[in-house]
PDB file of C-alpha atoms and ligand atoms in Angstrom:
ATOM      1  CA  MET K   1      -0.795  -8.307 -19.200  1.00  0.00           C
ATOM      2  CA  GLY K   2      -0.995  -7.848 -15.322  1.00  0.00           C
ATOM      3  CA  ALA K   3       1.056  -4.743 -13.338  1.00  0.00           C
ATOM      4  CA  SER K   4       3.238  -8.362 -12.289  1.00  0.00           C
ATOM      5  CA  GLY K   5       4.191  -7.996 -16.105  1.00  0.00           C
ATOM      6  CA  SER K   6       4.281 -11.745 -17.783  1.00  0.00           C
ATOM      7  CA  LYS K   7       7.630 -12.276 -18.629  1.00  0.00           C
ATOM      8  CA  LYS K   8      10.069 -12.991 -15.781  1.00  0.00           C
ATOM      9  CA  THR K   9      11.612  -8.243 -15.349  1.00  0.00           C
ATOM     10  CA  VAL K  10      15.672  -8.321 -14.009  1.00  0.00           C
ATOM     11  CA  GLU K  11      15.883  -6.769 -11.303  1.00  0.00           C
ATOM     12  CA  THR K  12      17.061  -2.960 -10.560  1.00  0.00           C
ATOM     13  CA  ALA K  13      18.864  -3.353  -7.626  1.00  0.00           C
ATOM     14  CA  MET K  14      19.053   0.214  -6.083  1.00  0.00           C
ATOM     15  CA  LYS K  15      21.712   0.789  -3.076  1.00  0.00           C
ATOM     16  CA  HIS K  16      21.346   4.784  -2.865  1.00  0.00           C
ATOM     17  CA  CYS K  17      17.521   4.183  -2.104  1.00  0.00           C
ATOM     18  CA  THR K  18      16.411   4.014   1.422  1.00  0.00           C
ATOM     19  CA  LEU K  19      12.016   2.918   2.449  1.00  0.00           C
ATOM     20  CA  TRP K  20      10.914   3.215   6.097  1.00  0.00           C
ATOM     21  CA  LYS K  21       7.890   1.465   6.008  1.00  0.00           C
ATOM     22  CA  ALA K  22       6.028  -0.173   8.045  1.00  0.00           C
ATOM     23  CA  ASP K  23       3.857  -3.350   6.971  1.00  0.00           C
ATOM     24  CA  ARG K  24       0.212  -2.142   8.343  1.00  0.00           C
ATOM     25  CA  SER K  25       0.268   1.057   7.235  1.00  0.00           C
ATOM     26  CA  PRO K  26      -1.476   0.983   3.440  1.00  0.00           C
ATOM     27  CA  ALA K  27       0.351   3.711   2.449  1.00  0.00           C
ATOM     28  CA  CYS K  28       3.791   2.345   2.212  1.00  0.00           C
ATOM     29  CA  ARG K  29       2.131  -1.218   1.227  1.00  0.00           C
ATOM     30  CA  ALA K  30       1.400   1.032  -2.144  1.00  0.00           C
ATOM     31  CA  VAL K  31       5.115   1.966  -1.471  1.00  0.00           C
ATOM     32  CA  MET K  32       5.561  -1.806  -2.039  1.00  0.00           C
ATOM     33  CA  MET K  33       3.827  -3.288  -4.426  1.00  0.00           C
ATOM     34  CA  ALA K  34       4.491  -0.427  -7.187  1.00  0.00           C
ATOM     35  CA  LEU K  35       8.031  -1.512  -6.388  1.00  0.00           C
ATOM     36  CA  ASP K  36       7.011  -5.033  -7.108  1.00  0.00           C
ATOM     37  CA  ALA K  37       5.276  -4.666  -9.463  1.00  0.00           C
ATOM     38  CA  MET K  38       8.036  -2.781 -11.364  1.00  0.00           C
ATOM     39  CA  ASN K  39      10.603  -5.295  -9.859  1.00  0.00           C
ATOM     40  CA  LEU K  40      13.021  -3.411  -8.498  1.00  0.00           C
ATOM     41  CA  SER K  41      14.609  -3.338  -5.016  1.00  0.00           C
ATOM     42  CA  LEU K  42      16.163  -0.985  -3.154  1.00  0.00           C
ATOM     43  CA  ASN K  43      16.624  -0.419   1.427  1.00  0.00           C
ATOM     44  CA  GLU K  44      14.182  -0.966   3.772  1.00  0.00           C
ATOM     45  CA  VAL K  45      14.256  -0.204   6.932  1.00  0.00           C
ATOM     46  CA  ASP K  46      10.607  -1.335   8.801  1.00  0.00           C
ATOM     47  CA  VAL K  47      10.124   1.260  11.426  1.00  0.00           C
ATOM     48  CA  ASN K  48       7.847   0.509  14.576  1.00  0.00           C
ATOM     49  CA  MET K  49       4.459   2.856  14.780  1.00  0.00           C
ATOM     50  CA  ASP K  50       2.793   1.425  17.867  1.00  0.00           C
ATOM     51  CA  LYS K  51       6.323   2.705  19.289  1.00  0.00           C
ATOM     52  CA  GLU K  52       6.370   5.997  17.999  1.00  0.00           C
ATOM     53  CA  GLN K  53       9.478   5.505  16.144  1.00  0.00           C
ATOM     54  CA  HIS K  54       8.543   7.065  13.391  1.00  0.00           C
ATOM     55  CA  LYS K  55       8.410  10.238  15.642  1.00  0.00           C
ATOM     56  CA  SER K  56      11.972   9.772  16.283  1.00  0.00           C
ATOM     57  CA  SER K  57      14.694  12.615  15.588  1.00  0.00           C
ATOM     58  CA  LYS K  58      15.888   9.398  13.317  1.00  0.00           C
ATOM     59  CA  LEU K  59      13.286  10.196  10.946  1.00  0.00           C
ATOM     60  CA  ALA K  60      14.020  14.162  11.887  1.00  0.00           C
ATOM     61  CA  MET K  61      13.764  14.186   7.803  1.00  0.00           C
ATOM     62  CA  ASN K  62       9.639  14.061   7.920  1.00  0.00           C
ATOM     63  CA  SER K  63       8.222  17.054   9.764  1.00  0.00           C
ATOM     64  CA  LEU K  64       4.508  15.633   9.286  1.00  0.00           C
ATOM     65  CA  GLN K  65       5.729  12.279  10.423  1.00  0.00           C
ATOM     66  CA  THR K  66       4.090  10.010   8.287  1.00  0.00           C
ATOM     67  CA  LEU K  67       5.571   7.316   7.169  1.00  0.00           C
ATOM     68  CA  PRO K  68       6.185   6.054   4.002  1.00  0.00           C
ATOM     69  CA  ILE K  69       9.617   8.296   3.499  1.00  0.00           C
ATOM     70  CA  LEU K  70      11.881   7.348   0.655  1.00  0.00           C
ATOM     71  CA  LYS K  71      15.403   8.995   0.699  1.00  0.00           C
ATOM     72  CA  ASP K  72      16.457   8.668  -2.915  1.00  0.00           C
ATOM     73  CA  ARG K  73      20.050  10.076  -2.506  1.00  0.00           C
ATOM     74  CA  GLN K  74      20.054  14.242  -1.608  1.00  0.00           C
ATOM     75  CA  LEU K  75      16.003  13.891  -2.705  1.00  0.00           C
ATOM     76  CA  ILE K  76      13.665  12.805   0.554  1.00  0.00           C
ATOM     77  CA  LEU K  77       9.888  12.381  -0.388  1.00  0.00           C
ATOM     78  CA  CYS K  78       7.462  12.085   2.423  1.00  0.00           C
ATOM     79  CA  ASP K  79       4.059  10.956   0.497  1.00  0.00           C
ATOM     80  CA  SER K  80       3.655   7.511  -0.962  1.00  0.00           C
ATOM     81  CA  HIS K  81       1.567   8.497  -3.892  1.00  0.00           C
ATOM     82  CA  ALA K  82       5.083  10.994  -4.848  1.00  0.00           C
ATOM     83  CA  ILE K  83       7.204   8.923  -4.206  1.00  0.00           C
ATOM     84  CA  ASN K  84       5.616   6.322  -6.799  1.00  0.00           C
ATOM     85  CA  THR K  85       5.240   8.991  -9.356  1.00  0.00           C
ATOM     86  CA  TYR K  86       8.614   9.655  -8.538  1.00  0.00           C
ATOM     87  CA  LEU K  87      10.016   5.473  -8.565  1.00  0.00           C
ATOM     88  CA  VAL K  88       8.091   4.362 -11.749  1.00  0.00           C
ATOM     89  CA  ARG K  89       9.140   8.413 -13.890  1.00  0.00           C
ATOM     90  CA  ARG K  90      13.093   7.808 -12.482  1.00  0.00           C
ATOM     91  CA  TYR K  91      13.203   3.986 -12.573  1.00  0.00           C
ATOM     92  CA  CYS K  92      10.692   2.190 -15.231  1.00  0.00           C
ATOM     93  CA  ASP K  93       9.067   4.359 -16.970  1.00  0.00           C
ATOM     94  CA  SER K  94       8.052   1.928 -19.434  1.00  0.00           C
ATOM     95  CA  GLY K  95       4.761   2.923 -19.159  1.00  0.00           C
ATOM     96  CA  ARG K  96       3.406   0.624 -18.415  1.00  0.00           C
ATOM     97  CA  LEU K  97       2.276   1.772 -14.844  1.00  0.00           C
ATOM     98  CA  LEU K  98       2.141   5.258 -15.700  1.00  0.00           C
ATOM     99  CA  PRO K  99       0.895   5.660 -19.313  1.00  0.00           C
ATOM    100  CA  LYS K 100       3.704   8.551 -21.646  1.00  0.00           C
ATOM    101  CA  ASP K 101       0.879   9.615 -23.412  1.00  0.00           C
ATOM    102  CA  PRO K 102      -0.207  13.606 -20.850  1.00  0.00           C
ATOM    103  CA  ALA K 103      -3.817  11.869 -21.306  1.00  0.00           C
ATOM    104  CA  GLY K 104      -3.514   9.051 -20.058  1.00  0.00           C
ATOM    105  CA  ARG K 105      -0.648  10.225 -17.172  1.00  0.00           C
ATOM    106  CA  SER K 106      -3.497  12.644 -16.286  1.00  0.00           C
ATOM    107  CA  LEU K 107      -6.440   9.558 -15.469  1.00  0.00           C
ATOM    108  CA  ILE K 108      -4.255   7.675 -13.185  1.00  0.00           C
ATOM    109  CA  GLU K 109      -2.798  11.011 -11.383  1.00  0.00           C
ATOM    110  CA  GLN K 110      -6.127  11.783 -10.486  1.00  0.00           C
ATOM    111  CA  MET K 111      -7.488   8.266  -9.125  1.00  0.00           C
ATOM    112  CA  LEU K 112      -4.270   9.916  -7.456  1.00  0.00           C
ATOM    113  CA  HIS K 113      -5.640  12.243  -5.892  1.00  0.00           C
ATOM    114  CA  TYR K 114      -9.076  10.727  -5.427  1.00  0.00           C
ATOM    115  CA  ASN K 115      -6.962   8.490  -3.308  1.00  0.00           C
ATOM    116  CA  SER K 116      -5.000  10.934  -1.398  1.00  0.00           C
ATOM    117  CA  GLY K 117      -7.979  13.615  -1.200  1.00  0.00           C
ATOM    118  CA  VAL K 118     -10.703  11.473  -0.604  1.00  0.00           C
ATOM    119  CA  LEU K 119      -9.853   7.785   0.236  1.00  0.00           C
ATOM    120  CA  TYR K 120      -7.005   8.334   2.720  1.00  0.00           C
ATOM    121  CA  PRO K 121      -9.231  10.763   4.804  1.00  0.00           C
ATOM    122  CA  LYS K 122     -11.803   8.343   5.924  1.00  0.00           C
ATOM    123  CA  TYR K 123      -9.266   5.298   6.409  1.00  0.00           C
ATOM    124  CA  ARG K 124      -7.276   7.761   8.990  1.00  0.00           C
ATOM    125  CA  ALA K 125     -11.079   8.952  10.192  1.00  0.00           C
ATOM    126  CA  ALA K 126     -11.825   4.985  10.519  1.00  0.00           C
ATOM    127  CA  ALA K 127      -8.912   4.075  11.959  1.00  0.00           C
ATOM    128  CA  TYR K 128      -7.256   5.844  14.331  1.00  0.00           C
ATOM    129  CA  PRO K 129      -9.268   6.347  16.971  1.00  0.00           C
ATOM    130  CA  ILE K 130      -8.717   1.772  16.836  1.00  0.00           C
ATOM    131  CA  LEU K 131      -5.331   2.310  16.845  1.00  0.00           C
ATOM    132  CA  TYR K 132      -4.758   5.099  18.368  1.00  0.00           C
ATOM    133  CA  ASP K 133      -7.276   5.336  21.362  1.00  0.00           C
ATOM    134  CA  ASP K 134     -10.024   3.024  23.239  1.00  0.00           C
ATOM    135  CA  CYS K 135     -11.851   2.438  20.340  1.00  0.00           C
ATOM    136  CA  ARG K 136     -13.450  -0.600  19.496  1.00  0.00           C
ATOM    137  CA  TYR K 137     -15.069  -0.822  16.971  1.00  0.00           C
ATOM    138  CA  VAL K 138     -15.251   1.576  13.871  1.00  0.00           C
ATOM    139  CA  MET K 139     -17.998   4.232  14.750  1.00  0.00           C
ATOM    140  CA  PRO K 140     -21.490   3.978  12.371  1.00  0.00           C
ATOM    141  CA  GLN K 141     -20.792   7.722  10.158  1.00  0.00           C
ATOM    142  CA  HIS K 142     -17.095   6.590   9.928  1.00  0.00           C
ATOM    143  CA  VAL K 143     -19.266   3.180   8.248  1.00  0.00           C
ATOM    144  CA  CYS K 144     -21.989   5.722   6.859  1.00  0.00           C
ATOM    145  CA  GLU K 145     -18.101   7.024   4.800  1.00  0.00           C
ATOM    146  CA  ILE K 146     -17.137   4.249   3.766  1.00  0.00           C
ATOM    147  CA  GLU K 147     -20.266   3.030   2.006  1.00  0.00           C
ATOM    148  CA  SER K 148     -20.244   6.111   0.175  1.00  0.00           C
ATOM    149  CA  ALA K 149     -16.852   5.732  -1.097  1.00  0.00           C
ATOM    150  CA  TYR K 150     -17.422   2.433  -2.155  1.00  0.00           C
ATOM    151  CA  ALA K 151     -20.661   3.521  -4.198  1.00  0.00           C
ATOM    152  CA  GLU K 152     -18.355   6.082  -5.617  1.00  0.00           C
ATOM    153  CA  LEU K 153     -15.494   3.605  -6.226  1.00  0.00           C
ATOM    154  CA  GLU K 154     -18.536   0.512  -7.749  1.00  0.00           C
ATOM    155  CA  SER K 155     -20.072   4.260 -10.494  1.00  0.00           C
ATOM    156  CA  MET K 156     -16.510   3.939 -11.333  1.00  0.00           C
ATOM    157  CA  LEU K 157     -15.544   1.405 -12.609  1.00  0.00           C
ATOM    158  CA  VAL K 158     -18.629   0.374 -14.676  1.00  0.00           C
ATOM    159  CA  GLY K 159     -17.440  -0.221 -18.293  1.00  0.00           C
ATOM    160  CA  ARG K 160     -14.472  -0.673 -16.760  1.00  0.00           C
ATOM    161  CA  THR K 161     -11.806  -3.336 -15.186  1.00  0.00           C
ATOM    162  CA  TRP K 162      -9.325  -1.020 -13.681  1.00  0.00           C
ATOM    163  CA  PHE K 163      -9.376   1.644 -12.620  1.00  0.00           C
ATOM    164  CA  GLY K 164      -6.668   3.042 -14.999  1.00  0.00           C
ATOM    165  CA  SER K 165      -6.920   3.199 -18.439  1.00  0.00           C
ATOM    166  CA  CYS K 166      -5.351   0.028 -19.532  1.00  0.00           C
ATOM    167  CA  SER K 167      -6.540  -3.212 -19.702  1.00  0.00           C
ATOM    168  CA  TRP K 168      -4.107  -4.284 -16.889  1.00  0.00           C
ATOM    169  CA  PRO K 169      -3.684  -3.077 -13.333  1.00  0.00           C
ATOM    170  CA  MET K 170      -1.706   0.603 -13.270  1.00  0.00           C
ATOM    171  CA  LEU K 171      -0.611   2.405 -10.320  1.00  0.00           C
ATOM    172  CA  SER K 172      -3.572   4.090  -9.800  1.00  0.00           C
ATOM    173  CA  ASP K 173      -5.166   0.475  -9.081  1.00  0.00           C
ATOM    174  CA  ILE K 174      -1.729  -0.153  -6.722  1.00  0.00           C
ATOM    175  CA  CYS K 175      -2.548   3.129  -4.096  1.00  0.00           C
ATOM    176  CA  ILE K 176      -7.072   2.655  -4.327  1.00  0.00           C
ATOM    177  CA  CYS K 177      -5.933  -1.076  -3.962  1.00  0.00           C
ATOM    178  CA  ALA K 178      -3.332  -0.425  -0.788  1.00  0.00           C
ATOM    179  CA  THR K 179      -6.522   1.896   1.334  1.00  0.00           C
ATOM    180  CA  VAL K 180      -9.995  -0.432  -0.318  1.00  0.00           C
ATOM    181  CA  SER K 181      -8.073  -2.990   0.628  1.00  0.00           C
ATOM    182  CA  THR K 182      -7.573  -1.707   4.422  1.00  0.00           C
ATOM    183  CA  LEU K 183     -10.984  -0.226   4.292  1.00  0.00           C
ATOM    184  CA  ASN K 184     -12.146  -3.744   3.735  1.00  0.00           C
ATOM    185  CA  VAL K 185     -11.219  -4.885   6.987  1.00  0.00           C
ATOM    186  CA  MET K 186     -12.662  -2.134   8.149  1.00  0.00           C
ATOM    187  CA  VAL K 187     -16.450  -2.281   6.243  1.00  0.00           C
ATOM    188  CA  PRO K 188     -16.156  -5.577   4.190  1.00  0.00           C
ATOM    189  CA  ILE K 189     -17.729  -4.328   0.907  1.00  0.00           C
ATOM    190  CA  ASP K 190     -21.295  -6.267  -0.412  1.00  0.00           C
ATOM    191  CA  LYS K 191     -20.820  -7.812  -3.031  1.00  0.00           C
ATOM    192  CA  THR K 192     -24.231  -7.908  -3.741  1.00  0.00           C
ATOM    193  CA  ARG K 193     -23.791  -3.678  -3.802  1.00  0.00           C
ATOM    194  CA  TYR K 194     -20.506  -3.557  -5.155  1.00  0.00           C
ATOM    195  CA  PRO K 195     -19.928  -6.710  -7.494  1.00  0.00           C
ATOM    196  CA  ARG K 196     -17.888  -4.654  -9.966  1.00  0.00           C
ATOM    197  CA  LEU K 197     -15.412  -3.271  -6.753  1.00  0.00           C
ATOM    198  CA  SER K 198     -15.528  -6.389  -5.008  1.00  0.00           C
ATOM    199  CA  SER K 199     -14.502  -8.854  -8.652  1.00  0.00           C
ATOM    200  CA  TRP K 200     -12.101  -5.796  -9.200  1.00  0.00           C
ATOM    201  CA  LEU K 201     -10.508  -6.567  -5.383  1.00  0.00           C
ATOM    202  CA  TYR K 202     -10.544  -9.790  -5.851  1.00  0.00           C
ATOM    203  CA  ARG K 203      -8.827  -9.457  -9.395  1.00  0.00           C
ATOM    204  CA  MET K 204      -5.913  -7.354  -7.579  1.00  0.00           C
ATOM    205  CA  SER K 205      -5.160  -9.980  -4.422  1.00  0.00           C
ATOM    206  CA  GLU K 206      -4.204 -12.319  -7.874  1.00  0.00           C
ATOM    207  CA  GLU K 207      -1.167 -10.214  -8.680  1.00  0.00           C
ATOM    208  CA  MET K 208       1.834 -11.580  -7.434  1.00  0.00           C
ATOM    209  CA  PHE K 209       3.215  -7.947  -5.324  1.00  0.00           C
ATOM    210  CA  TYR K 210      -0.268  -7.893  -3.869  1.00  0.00           C
ATOM    211  CA  LEU K 211       0.912 -11.208  -2.590  1.00  0.00           C
ATOM    212  CA  THR K 212       4.260  -9.871  -1.551  1.00  0.00           C
ATOM    213  CA  ALA K 213       3.147  -6.502  -0.160  1.00  0.00           C
ATOM    214  CA  ASN K 214       0.144  -6.442   0.552  1.00  0.00           C
ATOM    215  CA  ALA K 215      -1.136  -9.603   2.744  1.00  0.00           C
ATOM    216  CA  LYS K 216       0.968  -9.534   5.604  1.00  0.00           C
ATOM    217  CA  GLY K 217       0.602  -5.904   6.746  1.00  0.00           C
ATOM    218  CA  LEU K 218      -3.280  -6.295   6.027  1.00  0.00           C
ATOM    219  CA  GLY K 219      -3.060  -9.294   7.548  1.00  0.00           C
ATOM    220  CA  GLU K 220      -1.328  -7.158  10.906  1.00  0.00           C
ATOM    221  CA  PHE K 221      -4.228  -4.964  10.509  1.00  0.00           C
ATOM    222  CA  SER K 222      -6.951  -7.316  10.486  1.00  0.00           C
ATOM    223  CA  LYS K 223      -5.864  -8.537  13.928  1.00  0.00           C
ATOM    224  CA  ILE K 224      -5.699  -4.564  15.394  1.00  0.00           C
ATOM    225  CA  ILE K 225      -8.756  -4.493  13.762  1.00  0.00           C
ATOM    226  CA  ASP K 226     -10.046  -7.377  15.216  1.00  0.00           C
ATOM    227  CA  CYS K 227      -9.607  -7.822  19.038  1.00  0.00           C
ATOM    228  CA  GLY K 228      -9.589  -3.424  19.126  1.00  0.00           C
ATOM    229  CA  HIS K 229      -6.155  -2.632  19.880  1.00  0.00           C
ATOM    230  CA  VAL K 230      -2.352  -3.315  19.092  1.00  0.00           C
ATOM    231  CA  VAL K 231      -0.612  -6.135  20.340  1.00  0.00           C
ATOM    232  CA  GLU K 232       2.480  -7.159  20.660  1.00  0.00           C
ATOM    233  CA  GLU K 233       3.804  -8.537  16.992  1.00  0.00           C
ATOM    234  CA  GLU K 234       6.158 -11.750  17.612  1.00  0.00           C
ATOM    235  CA  LYS K 235       9.049 -11.017  16.836  1.00  0.00           C
ATOM    236  CA  ASP K 236      10.127 -12.344  12.744  1.00  0.00           C
ATOM    237  CA  LYS K 237      12.053 -14.196  12.101  1.00  0.00           C
ATOM    238  CA  ASP K 238      13.446 -12.694   9.371  1.00  0.00           C
ATOM    239  CA  LYS K 239      13.571  -8.760  11.394  1.00  0.00           C
ATOM    240  CA  GLU K 240      16.207  -9.702  13.890  1.00  0.00           C
ATOM    241  CA  ASN K 241      18.710  -8.249  13.047  1.00  0.00           C
ATOM    242  CA  ASP K 242      16.476  -4.738  12.809  1.00  0.00           C
ATOM    243  CA  GLY K 243      18.742  -2.897  10.270  1.00  0.00           C
ATOM    244  CA  PRO K 244      18.120  -2.785   6.741  1.00  0.00           C
ATOM    245  CA  ARG K 245      17.658  -5.795   4.008  1.00  0.00           C
ATOM    246  CA  THR K 246      16.180  -5.094   0.382  1.00  0.00           C
ATOM    247  CA  SER K 247      13.148  -4.967  -0.865  1.00  0.00           C
ATOM    248  CA  ILE K 248      14.215  -8.524  -2.998  1.00  0.00           C
ATOM    249  CA  LYS K 249      14.745  -9.758   0.169  1.00  0.00           C
ATOM    250  CA  ARG K 250      11.200  -9.442   1.174  1.00  0.00           C
ATOM    251  CA  ARG K 251       9.664  -9.735  -1.821  1.00  0.00           C
ATOM    252  CA  SER K 252      11.421 -14.130  -1.849  1.00  0.00           C
ATOM    253  CA  PHE K 253      10.893 -14.205   2.111  1.00  0.00           C
ATOM    254  CA  THR K 254       7.429 -13.715   1.577  1.00  0.00           C
ATOM    255  CA  LYS K 255       7.082 -16.083  -0.651  1.00  0.00           C
ATOM    256  CA  ALA K 256       8.646 -18.879   0.813  1.00  0.00           C
ATOM    257  CA  GLN K 257       6.801 -18.500   3.523  1.00  0.00           C
ATOM    258  CA  ARG K 258       3.511 -18.481   1.819  1.00  0.00           C
ATOM    259  CA  SER K 259       5.580 -21.590  -0.384  1.00  0.00           C
ATOM    260  CA  VAL K 260       5.543 -23.668   2.582  1.00  0.00           C
ATOM    261  CA  VAL K 261       1.442 -23.432   3.451  1.00  0.00           C
ATOM    262  CA  GLY K 262       0.843 -23.955   0.046  1.00  0.00           C
ATOM    263  CA  VAL K 263      -0.172 -20.942  -1.540  1.00  0.00           C
ATOM    264  CA  LEU K 264       1.953 -20.311  -3.994  1.00  0.00           C
TER     265      LEU K 264
HETATM  266  N1  LIG R 301      -0.887  10.769   2.228  1.00  0.00           N
HETATM  267  C1  LIG R 301       0.725  10.743   2.964  1.00  0.00           C
HETATM  268  C2  LIG R 301      -0.685  10.101   4.075  1.00  0.00           C
HETATM  269  C3  LIG R 301       0.692   9.390   5.350  1.00  0.00           C
HETATM  270  C4  LIG R 301       0.125   8.866   6.410  1.00  0.00           C
HETATM  271  O1  LIG R 301      -0.693   9.803   6.730  1.00  0.00           O
HETATM  272  N2  LIG R 301       0.452   7.500   6.743  1.00  0.00           N
HETATM  273  C5  LIG R 301      -0.164   7.476   7.632  1.00  0.00           C
HETATM  274  C6  LIG R 301      -0.112   5.683   7.945  1.00  0.00           C
HETATM  275  S1  LIG R 301      -0.842   5.379   8.036  1.00  0.00           S
HETATM  276  C7  LIG R 301       1.627   7.950   9.022  1.00  0.00           C
HETATM  277  O2  LIG R 301       2.155   7.415   9.102  1.00  0.00           O
HETATM  278  N3  LIG R 301       0.129   7.956  10.310  1.00  0.00           N
HETATM  279  C8  LIG R 301       1.175   8.147  11.456  1.00  0.00           C
HETATM  280  C9  LIG R 301       1.401   8.213  12.312  1.00  0.00           C
HETATM  281  O3  LIG R 301       0.307   7.460  12.661  1.00  0.00           O
HETATM  282  O4  LIG R 301       1.248   8.574  13.042  1.00  0.00           O
HETATM  283  C10 LIG R 301       1.212   9.020   1.521  1.00  0.00           C
HETATM  284  O5  LIG R 301       0.120   8.360   1.296  1.00  0.00           O
HETATM  285  O6  LIG R 301       1.860   8.635   2.145  1.00  0.00           O
END
């Protein structure tokens, strides 16, 4: 069974929830992948980080000035890992993305802490000089740091297929995938040195939630890394009225676009 589920599952609409996100952000893509894996649909608002909209007074509910932000009635959460575990526990606690038993759950949480405390800072250190300063390439010390993370991940995959405790991708895989697929753009994973990690990323890239929630933002990020600076994006037709849209609309838009080019 994949995290996307083998059967067609019923879409759960959560009109009382809003997610503020930017597609190019790995933390936001982790939340979008989890939403798609659970077939949940909430209001999504695109925030243009290049125009510093995430620092505007409208988003003052997050004093850290980061994305993603989730609002569920009175509750405001500003960390992708906290958002994802909340969404699972509150709306889809079947054990598919997060095991119900304390031991299995702790193993997933351990990986979420690894993503948040180890991998994500490496992404930030390598990407921010390119995103926000005049740097045009990934600096050598950051390449070494990222390579050492690949070596750690490779050793974690000895004797297992996924970063979770089951035989399908779980929340740990989703969060790590958002970061590692982004690191892979900056420092390509060498298949011969990290065969397990590169196969794992390939398996993840075949999941439907990867296609609907990760691929597009990753493409945007790659463009920036390729030319060393932010390019003004062509406005998506789908985003022309800048208001919120639902996760289900985003998913069907991505699927429709991909079927036009014959990918799905
Ligand atoms: N630990 C946070 C990290 C959030 C974070 O740093 N988000 C980035 C985007 S990936 C951000 O908003 N950065 C602010 C900026 O680029 O100015 C999470 O997992 O949500």
